[in-house]
Short mmCIF file of C-alpha atoms and ligand atoms in Angstrom, two decimals:
data_model
loop_
_atom_site.label_atom_id
_atom_site.label_comp_id
_atom_site.label_asym_id
_atom_site.label_seq_id
_atom_site.Cartn_x
_atom_site.Cartn_y
_atom_site.Cartn_z
CA MET A 107 81.90 108.17 72.05
CA THR A 108 84.88 107.67 69.80
CA ASN A 109 88.34 108.71 70.84
CA ALA A 110 89.77 110.90 68.12
CA LYS A 111 93.14 109.23 68.48
CA GLY A 112 91.82 105.66 68.82
CA ARG A 113 92.99 103.71 65.80
CA SER A 114 91.07 101.02 63.99
CA SER A 115 94.08 98.72 64.36
CA THR A 116 93.36 98.53 68.09
CA ASN A 117 90.16 96.54 67.50
CA ASP A 118 92.44 93.54 68.02
CA SER A 119 92.14 94.34 71.76
CA ILE A 120 88.36 93.92 71.76
CA GLU A 121 88.56 90.66 69.80
CA LEU A 122 91.03 89.25 72.31
CA LEU A 123 88.98 90.55 75.26
CA ILE A 124 85.86 88.77 73.98
CA ASP A 125 87.84 85.55 73.58
CA LEU A 126 89.23 85.83 77.13
CA VAL A 127 85.88 86.64 78.80
CA GLN A 128 84.30 83.64 77.06
CA ARG A 129 86.92 81.37 78.65
CA GLU A 130 85.36 80.81 82.12
CA SER A 131 88.16 81.15 84.65
CA VAL A 132 86.89 81.50 88.21
CA THR A 133 89.88 81.30 90.64
CA PRO A 134 91.99 79.16 90.51
CA GLU A 135 90.86 78.12 86.98
CA ASP A 136 92.53 79.65 83.96
CA GLY A 137 90.04 78.33 81.38
CA GLY A 138 92.69 78.23 78.65
CA CYS A 139 93.40 81.99 78.76
CA GLN A 140 97.11 81.65 79.40
CA PRO A 141 97.81 78.95 76.74
CA LEU A 142 96.08 81.21 74.18
CA ILE A 143 98.26 84.18 75.17
CA ALA A 144 101.40 82.02 75.38
CA SER A 145 100.98 80.76 71.83
CA ARG A 146 100.49 84.31 70.52
CA LEU A 147 103.61 85.54 72.35
CA GLU A 148 105.67 82.50 71.35
CA SER A 149 105.08 83.27 67.67
CA LEU A 150 106.58 86.74 68.34
CA GLY A 151 109.81 85.31 69.74
CA PHE A 152 108.93 85.14 73.44
CA THR A 153 110.39 82.31 75.52
CA ILE A 154 107.53 80.63 77.35
CA GLU A 155 107.89 79.30 80.88
CA TRP A 156 105.19 77.75 83.04
CA VAL A 157 105.53 78.17 86.79
CA ASN A 158 102.79 75.92 88.14
CA SER A 159 102.19 75.55 91.85
CA GLY A 160 99.42 74.03 93.95
CA GLY A 161 97.02 73.69 90.99
CA VAL A 162 97.60 77.29 89.88
CA THR A 163 98.86 78.15 86.39
CA ASN A 164 101.39 80.99 86.09
CA LEU A 165 102.98 82.20 82.87
CA TRP A 166 106.35 83.93 82.47
CA ALA A 167 107.03 84.92 78.86
CA ARG A 168 110.11 86.96 77.99
CA ARG A 169 111.51 88.40 74.77
CA GLY A 170 115.18 89.40 74.87
CA THR A 171 117.85 89.02 77.53
CA ALA A 172 119.14 92.59 77.89
CA ALA A 173 118.23 95.23 80.48
CA PRO A 174 116.05 97.14 81.07
CA LEU A 175 113.30 94.57 81.54
CA MET A 176 109.76 95.92 81.16
CA VAL A 177 107.01 93.63 82.49
CA PHE A 178 103.24 93.66 82.00
CA ALA A 179 101.62 91.76 84.87
CA GLY A 180 98.10 90.61 85.57
CA HIS A 181 95.70 87.81 86.37
CA THR A 182 93.42 85.70 84.20
CA ASP A 183 91.21 84.46 87.03
CA VAL A 184 87.90 86.11 87.87
CA VAL A 185 85.58 86.18 90.88
CA PRO A 186 82.32 84.11 90.83
CA THR A 187 79.38 85.56 88.89
CA GLY A 188 76.83 85.56 91.69
CA ASP A 189 73.22 84.88 90.57
CA GLU A 190 73.57 84.57 86.77
CA THR A 191 69.88 85.28 86.22
CA GLN A 192 70.43 88.83 87.50
CA TRP A 193 72.89 89.64 84.71
CA SER A 194 71.53 91.59 81.71
CA SER A 195 73.49 89.20 79.46
CA PRO A 196 75.08 85.86 80.41
CA PRO A 197 78.34 86.69 82.30
CA PHE A 198 80.59 84.64 80.01
CA SER A 199 78.94 85.59 76.70
CA ALA A 200 80.95 88.83 76.34
CA GLU A 201 78.17 90.75 74.61
CA ILE A 202 78.68 94.34 73.51
CA ILE A 203 75.78 96.52 74.70
CA ASP A 204 75.77 100.29 74.00
CA GLY A 205 79.52 100.27 73.40
CA TYR A 206 80.25 98.38 76.63
CA LEU A 207 81.68 94.89 76.68
CA CYS A 208 79.81 93.09 79.46
CA GLY A 209 80.95 90.02 81.34
CA ARG A 210 82.71 88.71 84.41
CA GLY A 211 86.35 89.82 84.30
CA ALA A 212 85.82 92.46 81.58
CA ALA A 213 87.21 95.18 83.91
CA ASP A 214 89.02 93.04 86.51
CA MET A 215 91.13 92.37 84.65
CA LYS A 216 90.85 90.74 81.25
CA GLY A 217 90.42 94.20 79.71
CA GLY A 218 93.87 95.21 80.93
CA VAL A 219 95.36 91.88 79.86
CA ALA A 220 93.88 92.09 76.33
CA ALA A 221 95.08 95.69 76.02
CA PHE A 222 98.68 94.97 77.02
CA ILE A 223 99.00 91.75 74.98
CA THR A 224 97.87 93.51 71.79
CA ALA A 225 100.06 96.53 72.64
CA VAL A 226 103.06 94.21 72.94
CA GLU A 227 102.14 92.51 69.65
CA ARG A 228 101.96 95.79 67.74
CA PHE A 229 105.10 97.17 69.37
CA VAL A 230 107.20 94.07 68.66
CA THR A 231 105.96 93.89 65.07
CA GLU A 232 107.09 97.47 64.48
CA ASN A 233 110.21 97.34 66.72
CA ASP A 234 111.68 93.90 66.22
CA ASP A 235 115.11 95.15 67.38
CA HIS A 236 113.88 96.98 70.51
CA ASN A 237 116.15 97.84 73.43
CA GLY A 238 116.09 95.74 76.59
CA SER A 239 113.50 93.02 77.12
CA ILE A 240 109.74 92.68 77.43
CA ALA A 241 108.02 90.11 79.64
CA VAL A 242 104.46 89.14 80.48
CA LEU A 243 103.62 87.69 83.91
CA LEU A 244 100.18 86.13 84.32
CA THR A 245 98.66 84.26 87.26
CA SER A 246 95.30 82.59 87.92
CA ASP A 247 95.54 83.00 91.70
CA GLU A 248 95.07 86.73 92.29
CA GLU A 249 91.46 86.76 93.46
CA GLY A 250 92.05 83.80 95.80
CA PRO A 251 94.63 83.21 98.52
CA ALA A 252 97.47 84.42 96.20
CA ILE A 253 99.87 81.87 97.69
CA HIS A 254 100.70 80.03 94.48
CA GLY A 255 100.57 82.94 92.05
CA THR A 256 102.79 85.93 91.30
CA THR A 257 104.86 85.30 94.43
CA LYS A 258 106.02 81.91 93.02
CA VAL A 259 107.15 83.51 89.75
CA ILE A 260 109.02 86.25 91.64
CA GLU A 261 110.73 83.62 93.84
CA LYS A 262 111.96 81.87 90.71
CA LEU A 263 113.22 85.11 89.13
CA ASN A 264 115.01 86.07 92.36
CA ASP A 265 116.65 82.62 92.57
CA ARG A 266 118.27 83.08 89.18
CA GLY A 267 119.00 86.81 89.54
CA GLU A 268 116.54 87.95 86.87
CA LYS A 269 115.77 91.59 87.66
CA ILE A 270 112.64 93.56 86.71
CA ASP A 271 113.19 97.27 86.02
CA TYR A 272 109.68 98.45 85.15
CA CYS A 273 106.33 96.79 85.74
CA ILE A 274 102.82 97.86 84.78
CA VAL A 275 100.03 95.86 86.42
CA GLY A 276 96.92 96.20 84.23
CA GLU A 277 94.48 96.34 87.17
CA PRO A 278 91.50 98.71 86.84
CA SER A 279 92.94 101.81 88.54
CA SER A 280 90.75 104.45 86.87
CA THR A 281 88.02 105.64 89.20
CA GLU A 282 85.77 108.43 87.90
CA THR A 283 87.03 108.87 84.36
CA PHE A 284 89.34 106.69 82.31
CA GLY A 285 92.95 107.78 82.87
CA ASP A 286 92.39 109.70 86.11
CA ILE A 287 94.48 107.55 88.46
CA ILE A 288 97.73 105.59 88.41
CA ARG A 289 98.39 103.57 91.54
CA ASN A 290 102.04 103.98 92.45
CA GLY A 291 102.00 102.23 95.81
CA ARG A 292 99.95 100.59 98.47
CA ARG A 293 99.76 100.76 102.23
CA GLY A 294 100.93 97.79 104.26
CA SER A 295 98.49 95.63 106.24
CA LEU A 296 99.42 94.14 109.63
CA GLY A 297 96.98 92.22 111.79
CA ALA A 298 97.20 90.90 115.32
CA HIS A 299 95.18 88.55 117.50
CA ILE A 300 95.68 89.20 121.22
CA ASP A 301 94.51 86.94 124.05
CA VAL A 302 94.50 88.57 127.50
CA HIS A 303 94.39 85.97 130.25
CA GLY A 304 92.84 86.36 133.70
CA THR A 305 91.33 84.15 136.37
CA GLN A 306 87.69 83.15 136.28
CA GLY A 307 85.57 83.77 139.36
CA HIS A 308 82.31 84.97 140.89
CA VAL A 309 81.46 88.66 140.37
CA ALA A 310 80.68 88.88 144.12
CA TYR A 311 84.20 87.74 144.99
CA PRO A 312 86.45 89.75 142.65
CA HIS A 313 89.41 89.51 145.03
CA LEU A 314 89.52 85.79 144.17
CA ALA A 315 89.47 86.42 140.41
CA ASP A 316 91.43 88.49 137.87
CA ASN A 317 89.25 90.23 135.28
CA PRO A 318 90.93 90.32 131.82
CA ILE A 319 88.32 92.81 130.51
CA HIS A 320 89.24 95.35 133.18
CA ARG A 321 92.92 94.75 132.55
CA ALA A 322 92.58 95.06 128.75
CA MET A 323 90.41 98.20 128.64
CA PRO A 324 92.95 100.87 129.66
CA ALA A 325 95.59 99.24 127.44
CA LEU A 326 93.23 99.21 124.44
CA SER A 327 92.16 102.76 125.11
CA GLU A 328 95.79 103.87 125.07
CA LEU A 329 96.45 101.77 121.96
CA THR A 330 93.67 103.42 119.96
CA ASN A 331 94.98 106.89 120.84
CA ILE A 332 98.51 106.38 119.50
CA VAL A 333 99.52 108.74 116.69
CA TRP A 334 101.73 106.44 114.63
CA ASP A 335 102.99 108.92 112.05
CA GLU A 336 101.83 111.92 110.05
CA GLY A 337 101.84 110.08 106.73
CA ASP A 338 103.74 111.78 103.91
CA GLU A 339 103.12 113.27 100.48
CA HIS A 340 102.11 109.84 99.13
CA PHE A 341 100.43 108.16 102.09
CA PRO A 342 97.74 109.06 104.63
CA PRO A 343 98.70 108.57 108.32
CA THR A 344 98.91 105.01 109.64
CA THR A 345 95.67 103.80 111.24
CA LEU A 346 94.82 101.11 113.80
CA GLN A 347 91.36 99.61 114.12
CA ILE A 348 90.10 97.04 116.62
CA SER A 349 87.70 94.85 114.67
CA ASN A 350 86.75 92.28 117.31
CA PHE A 351 86.67 92.27 121.12
CA ASN A 352 85.27 89.10 122.66
CA ALA A 353 85.01 88.16 126.34
CA GLY A 354 82.50 86.71 128.75
CA THR A 355 80.97 83.33 129.49
CA GLY A 356 77.41 84.45 128.80
CA ALA A 357 76.56 84.30 132.51
CA THR A 358 76.04 87.66 134.22
CA ASN A 359 77.68 86.62 137.49
CA VAL A 360 80.95 85.21 136.14
CA ILE A 361 84.22 87.04 135.64
CA PRO A 362 85.70 85.44 132.48
CA ALA A 363 89.19 84.00 132.18
CA LEU A 364 89.90 85.36 128.71
CA ALA A 365 89.46 88.49 126.54
CA SER A 366 90.32 88.23 122.83
CA ILE A 367 91.11 91.19 120.61
CA GLU A 368 91.51 91.35 116.83
CA LEU A 369 93.12 94.44 115.32
CA ASN A 370 94.50 95.64 111.99
CA LEU A 371 96.87 98.40 111.00
CA ARG A 372 97.09 99.99 107.54
CA TYR A 373 100.50 101.57 107.56
CA SER A 374 102.74 103.70 105.41
CA PRO A 375 106.46 103.26 104.73
CA ALA A 376 107.00 106.09 107.27
CA ILE A 377 106.92 103.39 109.96
CA THR A 378 108.45 99.91 110.11
CA ILE A 379 106.69 96.72 111.05
CA GLU A 380 109.30 96.16 113.81
CA ASN A 381 108.50 99.60 115.22
CA ILE A 382 104.75 98.84 115.29
CA LYS A 383 105.28 95.47 116.96
CA SER A 384 107.61 96.78 119.66
CA THR A 385 105.30 99.73 120.42
CA ILE A 386 102.27 97.46 120.87
CA GLU A 387 104.10 94.80 122.88
CA GLY A 388 105.76 97.48 125.04
CA LEU A 389 102.34 98.92 125.83
CA LEU A 390 100.85 95.52 126.72
CA LYS A 391 103.79 94.80 129.03
CA ARG A 392 103.58 98.24 130.66
CA HIS A 393 99.96 97.46 131.53
CA ASN A 394 101.11 94.19 133.15
CA LEU A 395 98.90 92.07 130.93
CA ASN A 396 99.27 88.32 130.82
CA TYR A 397 98.90 87.99 127.04
CA ASP A 398 99.67 86.04 123.87
CA ILE A 399 99.91 87.83 120.55
CA GLU A 400 99.87 86.41 117.03
CA TRP A 401 100.87 88.69 114.14
CA ARG A 402 99.67 88.50 110.52
CA ASP A 403 101.97 90.30 108.10
CA SER A 404 99.69 90.26 105.03
CA ALA A 405 101.14 93.05 102.89
CA ARG A 406 104.22 95.25 103.03
CA PRO A 407 103.83 98.83 101.84
CA PHE A 408 105.49 99.97 98.64
CA ILE A 409 105.94 103.18 96.71
CA THR A 410 107.21 103.91 93.21
CA GLN A 411 108.44 107.50 93.14
CA GLN A 412 107.89 109.82 90.20
CA GLY A 413 110.51 108.67 87.68
CA THR A 414 111.07 107.02 84.32
CA LEU A 415 108.03 104.72 84.42
CA CYS A 416 105.50 107.19 85.87
CA ASP A 417 106.71 109.90 83.48
CA ALA A 418 106.38 107.66 80.41
CA LEU A 419 102.92 106.46 81.41
CA GLN A 420 101.59 109.90 82.37
CA THR A 421 102.79 111.36 79.07
CA ALA A 422 101.06 108.57 77.13
CA ILE A 423 97.81 108.99 79.11
CA LYS A 424 97.83 112.75 78.50
CA GLU A 425 98.42 112.25 74.79
CA HIS A 426 95.63 109.69 74.33
CA THR A 427 92.96 110.90 76.79
CA GLY A 428 93.86 114.51 77.59
CA SER A 429 93.77 113.56 81.25
CA SER A 430 96.51 114.36 83.79
CA ALA A 431 96.71 111.08 85.69
CA ARG A 432 97.17 111.47 89.43
CA LEU A 433 99.51 109.19 91.41
CA ASP A 434 97.61 107.54 94.25
CA THR A 435 98.25 104.87 96.89
CA GLY A 436 94.64 104.14 97.94
CA GLY A 437 92.65 100.92 97.73
CA GLY A 438 93.29 97.41 98.97
CA THR A 439 96.23 95.16 98.21
CA SER A 440 97.26 93.80 94.80
CA ASP A 441 99.97 91.63 93.31
CA GLY A 442 102.16 94.74 92.96
CA ARG A 443 103.09 94.02 96.61
CA PHE A 444 105.03 90.92 95.49
CA ILE A 445 106.87 92.65 92.62
CA ALA A 446 107.86 95.94 94.30
CA PRO A 447 110.20 94.36 96.91
CA THR A 448 112.50 93.28 94.03
CA GLY A 449 113.37 96.96 93.58
CA ALA A 450 111.36 97.34 90.37
CA GLN A 451 109.37 100.49 89.58
CA VAL A 452 105.79 99.19 89.80
CA VAL A 453 102.55 100.95 88.93
CA GLU A 454 98.99 99.84 88.29
CA PHE A 455 97.07 101.38 85.45
CA GLY A 456 93.92 100.16 83.75
CA PRO A 457 90.22 100.78 83.00
CA ILE A 458 87.49 102.18 85.28
CA ASN A 459 86.89 100.02 88.35
CA LYS A 460 83.27 101.01 89.13
CA THR A 461 81.68 97.65 88.22
CA ILE A 462 84.37 95.20 89.32
CA HIS A 463 83.13 92.12 91.21
CA GLN A 464 79.52 93.31 90.55
CA ILE A 465 76.58 91.93 88.56
CA ASP A 466 76.86 93.37 84.99
CA GLU A 467 80.62 94.06 85.22
CA ARG A 468 81.57 95.99 82.07
CA VAL A 469 84.14 98.15 80.29
CA LEU A 470 83.74 100.72 77.56
CA CYS A 471 85.24 99.24 74.39
CA ASP A 472 86.73 102.63 73.45
CA ASP A 473 88.56 102.75 76.80
CA ILE A 474 90.18 99.37 76.16
CA LYS A 475 91.29 100.45 72.68
CA THR A 476 92.76 103.66 74.11
CA LEU A 477 94.36 101.73 76.98
CA SER A 478 96.14 99.52 74.47
CA SER A 479 97.45 102.60 72.64
CA ILE A 480 98.68 104.03 75.96
CA TYR A 481 100.55 100.81 76.81
CA GLU A 482 102.06 100.78 73.32
CA ALA A 483 103.19 104.42 73.58
CA THR A 484 104.78 103.66 76.96
CA LEU A 485 106.71 100.78 75.39
CA VAL A 486 107.88 103.09 72.62
CA THR A 487 109.19 105.63 75.17
CA LEU A 488 110.96 103.00 77.28
CA LEU A 489 112.26 100.50 74.73
CA ALA A 490 112.15 101.74 71.10
CA ARG A 491 115.54 102.32 69.46
ZN1 ZN B 672 92.13 92.28 89.72
#
């Protein structure tokens, strides 16, 4: 399968991808991926900055000082291989089998990284005097706790007033066919742990006890029936799920003193976190519960509306694959959640995600070549003079 518009000059992407996959970099290791990329970018006139935190390596490389600033973002770390003997080829050997490059990180997301680095190299070589600025942001802490990664770089940029206008995260967003989906936002994730307190006692003497299970049940029933919002054109309605409900001493004749509930909401920007919290706490109070609640604000929702960046990317995808890429906000969280609050237009676009985190993770070499051409064409639209 050869893309009619794929150019032989984009084989540089595959060479770089092989080199990156062969550098073992299970979170938080970088395996030398970022120094390799930094030296390539430095020779093209990028200013290299290392933002290291808690044993994690982060790279910020920028060329130019003017606005608009276009950023390619991604991670060089990969998840563990699992049982290596189950792989058809060793996971860090980067073998090409039937046109697929196989190896841990090939799709998530060294393929995207290789494609955007080579796109930047070709673009800068042909457009030395481009408008605005180009930057590359890489972390080795995406697959882990993500405390010392992208968020640290963004903090530093915020401190000195450095503003990102456009950002493409090279995560594998394609689902069924290459080029079918651009992620232009993500739902927020809010968790809560609730302890409902009662008084322990004998089941035969309930008037001397206070049963927290009985107290919690009507409240939880009401909680699970709340319609939070209707969603909107970009997001499905907000959902609440109780994932854990624990109570009881194990004895059949004892009323317990405590019931513990764990819940999670996936929410859209149609509702605020303050609104969710006050609704839930108001309900618990109305039911006269003696409770403690602990919130976990793990991701804020974001949306990048149809605009300059989406238009440029969709046009490039159409031109190189024939596919009309759909904007979508599904899936889990990604580092886009740290970049979007700066006000930047942020989208994720990359290869097919079917094999990510699996045994025999792989990408079609032709897709990576085409991806690099798409990134390059997007740069031309946004920054060429
Ligand atoms: Zn990833």
